CSV table of C-alpha atoms in Angstrom, one decimal:
chain,number,residue,atom,x,y,z
Q,25,ALA,CA,0.0,0.0,0.0
Q,26,GLN,CA,1.1,3.5,-0.7
Q,27,SER,CA,0.4,6.8,1.1
Q,28,VAL,CA,1.5,10.4,1.1
Q,29,THR,CA,1.8,12.8,4.1
Q,30,GLN,CA,2.2,16.5,3.5
Q,31,LEU,CA,3.3,18.3,6.6
Q,32,GLY,CA,1.6,21.6,7.1
Q,33,SER,CA,-1.7,22.4,5.5
Q,34,HIS,CA,-0.8,26.1,5.2
Q,35,VAL,CA,2.7,27.6,4.7
Q,36,SER,CA,3.3,31.4,4.6
Q,37,VAL,CA,6.5,33.0,3.4
Q,38,SER,CA,7.7,36.5,2.5
Q,39,GLU,CA,8.3,37.4,-1.1
Q,40,GLY,CA,11.9,36.5,-1.9
Q,41,ALA,CA,12.2,34.0,0.9
Q,42,LEU,CA,12.9,30.3,0.6
Q,43,VAL,CA,9.9,28.1,0.0
Q,44,LEU,CA,9.9,24.6,1.6
Q,45,LEU,CA,6.9,22.3,1.3
Q,46,ARG,CA,7.3,18.9,3.0
Q,47,CYS,CA,6.2,15.6,1.7
Q,48,ASN,CA,6.8,12.1,3.1
Q,49,TYR,CA,5.7,8.9,1.3
Q,50,SER,CA,5.2,5.3,2.1
Q,51,SER,CA,5.7,2.7,-0.6
Q,52,SER,CA,6.6,-1.0,-0.6
Q,53,VAL,CA,7.9,-0.8,-4.1
Q,54,PRO,CA,10.1,1.8,-5.9
Q,55,PRO,CA,7.9,4.9,-6.3
Q,56,TYR,CA,7.2,7.5,-8.9
Q,57,LEU,CA,6.9,10.8,-7.1
Q,58,PHE,CA,5.1,14.0,-8.2
Q,59,TRP,CA,4.4,17.6,-7.2
Q,60,TYR,CA,1.4,19.3,-8.7
Q,61,VAL,CA,0.2,22.9,-8.4
Q,62,GLN,CA,-3.4,24.1,-8.4
Q,63,TYR,CA,-4.4,27.7,-8.9
Q,64,PRO,CA,-8.0,28.8,-7.9
Q,65,ASN,CA,-10.7,27.3,-10.1
Q,66,GLN,CA,-8.2,25.3,-12.1
Q,67,GLY,CA,-7.2,21.7,-12.5
Q,68,LEU,CA,-3.8,20.4,-11.3
Q,69,GLN,CA,-0.7,21.1,-13.3
Q,70,LEU,CA,2.5,19.0,-13.0
Q,71,LEU,CA,5.4,20.9,-11.5
Q,72,LEU,CA,8.0,18.1,-11.5
Q,73,LYS,CA,8.4,14.3,-11.2
Q,74,TYR,CA,10.9,11.7,-10.0
Q,75,THR,CA,11.0,8.4,-11.9
Q,76,THR,CA,14.5,7.0,-11.7
Q,77,GLY,CA,18.1,8.3,-11.9
Q,78,ALA,CA,19.1,11.7,-10.5
Q,79,THR,CA,17.5,12.3,-7.1
Q,80,LEU,CA,17.4,16.1,-7.5
Q,81,VAL,CA,14.6,17.0,-9.9
Q,82,LYS,CA,14.1,20.4,-11.4
Q,83,GLY,CA,10.7,21.5,-12.5
Q,84,ILE,CA,8.9,24.5,-13.9
Q,85,ASN,CA,8.8,28.0,-12.3
Q,86,GLY,CA,12.1,27.5,-10.5
Q,87,PHE,CA,10.9,24.7,-8.3
Q,88,GLU,CA,13.0,21.6,-7.5
Q,89,ALA,CA,12.6,18.5,-5.2
Q,90,GLU,CA,15.0,15.9,-3.9
Q,91,PHE,CA,14.2,12.3,-3.6
Q,92,LYS,CA,15.6,10.9,-0.3
Q,93,LYS,CA,15.0,7.2,-0.1
Q,94,SER,CA,16.5,6.9,3.4
Q,95,GLU,CA,14.1,9.6,4.7
Q,96,THR,CA,11.2,8.6,2.5
Q,97,SER,CA,10.9,12.2,1.6
Q,98,PHE,CA,10.3,14.3,-1.5
Q,99,HIS,CA,10.3,17.9,-0.3
Q,100,LEU,CA,9.6,20.8,-2.7
Q,101,THR,CA,11.8,23.9,-2.6
Q,102,LYS,CA,12.2,27.2,-4.4
Q,103,PRO,CA,15.1,29.6,-3.4
Q,104,SER,CA,13.1,32.8,-3.8
Q,105,ALA,CA,9.3,33.0,-3.5
Q,106,HIS,CA,7.3,35.1,-5.9
Q,107,MET,CA,3.8,36.4,-5.4
Q,108,SER,CA,2.6,34.3,-8.4
Q,109,ASP,CA,3.6,31.1,-6.4
Q,110,ALA,CA,0.6,31.5,-4.2
Q,111,ALA,CA,-1.4,28.3,-4.8
Q,112,GLU,CA,-2.3,24.9,-3.5
Q,113,TYR,CA,0.4,22.2,-3.9
Q,114,PHE,CA,-0.1,18.5,-3.9
Q,115,CYS,CA,2.4,15.7,-3.5
Q,116,ALA,CA,1.6,12.4,-5.1
Q,117,VAL,CA,3.0,8.9,-5.3
Q,118,SER,CA,2.6,6.0,-7.7
Q,119,ASP,CA,4.2,2.7,-7.9
Q,120,GLN,CA,6.3,1.6,-10.9
Q,121,ARG,CA,4.3,-1.4,-11.8
Q,122,TYR,CA,3.4,-1.4,-15.4
Q,123,SER,CA,0.0,-2.9,-14.6
Q,124,SER,CA,-3.6,-1.8,-14.7
Q,125,ALA,CA,-3.6,-1.9,-10.9
Q,126,SER,CA,-1.1,1.0,-10.6
Q,127,LYS,CA,-2.7,3.9,-8.8
Q,128,ILE,CA,-1.6,7.5,-8.1
Q,129,ILE,CA,-2.2,8.6,-4.5
Q,130,PHE,CA,-2.4,12.3,-3.6
Q,131,GLY,CA,-1.5,14.1,-0.3
Q,132,SER,CA,-4.0,16.4,1.3
Q,133,GLY,CA,-2.4,19.5,-0.1
Q,134,THR,CA,-0.5,22.5,1.3
Q,135,ARG,CA,-1.7,26.0,0.7
Q,136,LEU,CA,1.2,28.4,0.0
Q,137,SER,CA,0.7,32.1,0.8
Q,138,ILE,CA,3.2,34.8,-0.1
Q,139,ARG,CA,3.5,37.9,2.0
Q,140,PRO,CA,4.5,41.2,0.2
W,12,GLU,CA,0.7,20.1,-23.2
W,13,ALA,CA,-2.2,18.1,-21.7
W,14,ASP,CA,-5.1,17.5,-24.0
W,15,ILE,CA,-7.9,16.7,-21.6
W,16,TYR,CA,-11.1,18.7,-21.6
W,17,GLN,CA,-14.0,19.1,-19.3
W,18,THR,CA,-17.3,20.7,-20.0
W,19,PRO,CA,-19.0,22.7,-18.7
W,20,ARG,CA,-16.6,24.7,-16.6
W,21,TYR,CA,-19.3,26.0,-14.4
W,22,LEU,CA,-22.9,24.7,-13.9
W,23,VAL,CA,-25.7,25.9,-11.6
W,24,ILE,CA,-28.7,23.6,-11.6
W,25,GLY,CA,-31.8,23.0,-9.6
W,26,THR,CA,-32.4,20.1,-7.2
W,27,GLY,CA,-33.6,16.9,-8.8
W,28,LYS,CA,-32.2,17.6,-12.2
W,29,LYS,CA,-30.2,15.0,-14.1
W,30,ILE,CA,-26.7,16.2,-15.2
W,31,THR,CA,-23.8,14.8,-17.1
W,32,LEU,CA,-20.3,16.2,-16.7
W,33,GLU,CA,-18.2,15.6,-19.8
W,34,CYS,CA,-14.5,14.6,-19.9
W,35,SER,CA,-12.5,13.9,-23.1
W,36,GLN,CA,-8.8,13.3,-23.7
W,37,THR,CA,-7.0,13.0,-27.0
W,38,MET,CA,-3.8,11.4,-25.7
W,39,GLY,CA,-5.1,7.8,-26.0
W,40,HIS,CA,-4.5,7.2,-22.3
W,41,ASP,CA,-6.0,3.9,-20.9
W,42,LYS,CA,-6.7,5.1,-17.4
W,43,MET,CA,-9.2,7.8,-16.5
W,44,TYR,CA,-10.3,9.2,-13.1
W,45,TRP,CA,-12.9,11.4,-11.5
W,46,TYR,CA,-12.0,13.3,-8.3
W,47,GLN,CA,-14.3,15.4,-6.1
W,48,GLN,CA,-12.7,18.4,-4.4
W,49,ASP,CA,-14.3,21.0,-2.1
W,50,PRO,CA,-12.6,24.5,-2.3
W,51,GLY,CA,-9.1,24.4,-0.8
W,52,MET,CA,-9.5,20.8,0.2
W,53,GLU,CA,-8.0,17.4,-0.7
W,54,LEU,CA,-8.9,15.4,-3.8
W,55,HIS,CA,-11.3,12.4,-3.3
W,56,LEU,CA,-11.3,9.7,-5.9
W,57,ILE,CA,-14.9,8.8,-6.8
W,58,HIS,CA,-14.5,6.8,-10.0
W,59,TYR,CA,-11.8,5.3,-12.2
W,60,SER,CA,-11.4,3.3,-15.3
W,61,TYR,CA,-8.6,1.1,-16.6
W,62,GLY,CA,-9.9,1.0,-20.1
W,63,VAL,CA,-13.0,0.6,-22.3
W,64,ASN,CA,-15.9,-1.0,-20.5
W,65,SER,CA,-14.0,-0.9,-17.2
W,66,THR,CA,-15.3,1.2,-14.4
W,67,GLU,CA,-14.6,1.1,-10.6
W,68,LYS,CA,-15.8,3.0,-7.6
W,69,GLY,CA,-13.2,5.0,-5.8
W,70,ASP,CA,-12.4,5.7,-2.2
W,71,LEU,CA,-15.2,8.2,-1.6
W,72,SER,CA,-18.7,6.9,-2.0
W,73,SER,CA,-20.6,8.8,-4.6
W,74,GLU,CA,-24.1,8.7,-6.0
W,75,SER,CA,-22.8,9.5,-9.4
W,76,THR,CA,-22.2,6.9,-12.2
W,77,VAL,CA,-19.7,6.8,-15.0
W,78,SER,CA,-19.3,5.0,-18.3
W,79,ARG,CA,-16.3,4.3,-20.6
W,80,ILE,CA,-17.6,3.2,-24.0
W,81,ARG,CA,-14.7,4.9,-25.9
W,82,THR,CA,-11.1,5.3,-24.8
W,83,GLU,CA,-11.2,9.1,-25.0
W,84,HIS,CA,-14.5,9.7,-23.3
W,85,PHE,CA,-15.4,9.3,-19.5
W,86,PRO,CA,-18.6,11.1,-18.6
W,87,LEU,CA,-20.0,11.4,-15.1
W,88,THR,CA,-23.8,11.4,-14.5
W,89,LEU,CA,-25.9,12.4,-11.5
W,90,GLU,CA,-29.5,11.1,-12.0
W,91,SER,CA,-30.9,13.5,-9.4
W,92,ALA,CA,-28.8,16.4,-8.3
W,93,ARG,CA,-28.9,17.5,-4.6
W,94,PRO,CA,-27.2,20.5,-2.8
W,95,SER,CA,-24.8,18.0,-1.2
W,96,HIS,CA,-23.4,17.4,-4.7
W,97,THR,CA,-22.1,21.0,-4.9
W,98,SER,CA,-18.4,20.7,-5.4
W,99,GLN,CA,-15.6,20.8,-8.0
W,100,TYR,CA,-15.2,17.7,-10.1
W,101,LEU,CA,-11.8,17.0,-11.7
W,102,CYS,CA,-11.2,14.5,-14.5
W,103,ALA,CA,-7.7,13.1,-15.1
W,104,SER,CA,-6.0,10.5,-17.3
W,105,ARG,CA,-2.7,8.6,-17.4
W,106,GLN,CA,-1.1,5.9,-19.4
W,107,THR,CA,-0.1,2.5,-18.0
W,108,GLY,CA,3.6,2.1,-18.5
W,109,GLY,CA,4.1,5.6,-19.7
W,110,GLN,CA,7.3,7.5,-19.0
W,111,GLY,CA,6.8,8.8,-15.5
W,112,GLY,CA,3.2,7.8,-15.3
W,113,GLU,CA,2.0,11.2,-14.3
W,114,ALA,CA,-1.7,12.1,-14.4
W,115,PHE,CA,-3.0,14.9,-16.6
W,116,PHE,CA,-5.9,17.0,-15.3
W,117,GLY,CA,-8.7,18.8,-17.0
W,118,GLN,CA,-9.7,22.3,-15.8
W,119,GLY,CA,-12.5,21.0,-13.7
W,120,THR,CA,-16.3,21.6,-13.5
W,121,ARG,CA,-17.6,23.6,-10.6
W,122,LEU,CA,-21.1,22.4,-9.9
W,123,THR,CA,-23.6,24.3,-7.8
W,124,VAL,CA,-26.9,22.7,-6.9
W,125,VAL,CA,-29.6,25.1,-5.7
């Protein structure tokens, strides 16, 4: 079974400050890991994903995340927050089975607010 | 760029009406999903499909039904809408064995039942 835990339902940072959104996962098989962003009244948009290989993954809009197997974590970071980063962020996990049973599991989300 | 479309984007409808939310994708993905999401809240999986003529109920019980007669089309139907059905409905698709296996989402349908 797989699960995702996002620590902190709401994170607030100042414009220009470091953004850190935490995600821990549980998976009995090698995982695929994802971060999605959702703006108000929109669907989810993929920010970045980890499949295999390099553990530091770069995504769109200056975001990156590092897969740490020993810590079962996949935290999302951005060095300098911008007002346009204010949104809801979802971490997700899927297993790497190439089967119809493969599912994608979403965390409960973290709302990011940016203070001027 | 994702090619998955939901219509309508917004719908206000009276109690007791039958409604169908449309979802279509042009990527040939085998898996499709419906999620229900209240504003600022987590996603709840209500239906999914592994392919044509395959439909399953998700983790959250829902009075809605779905069908998958064609690969690209996964409509959701409410036979008799109630105010408790007011929510945002998100459709998604993904491909088994695809590189990375990410899900692609539509823009969502915001349903209000009055």
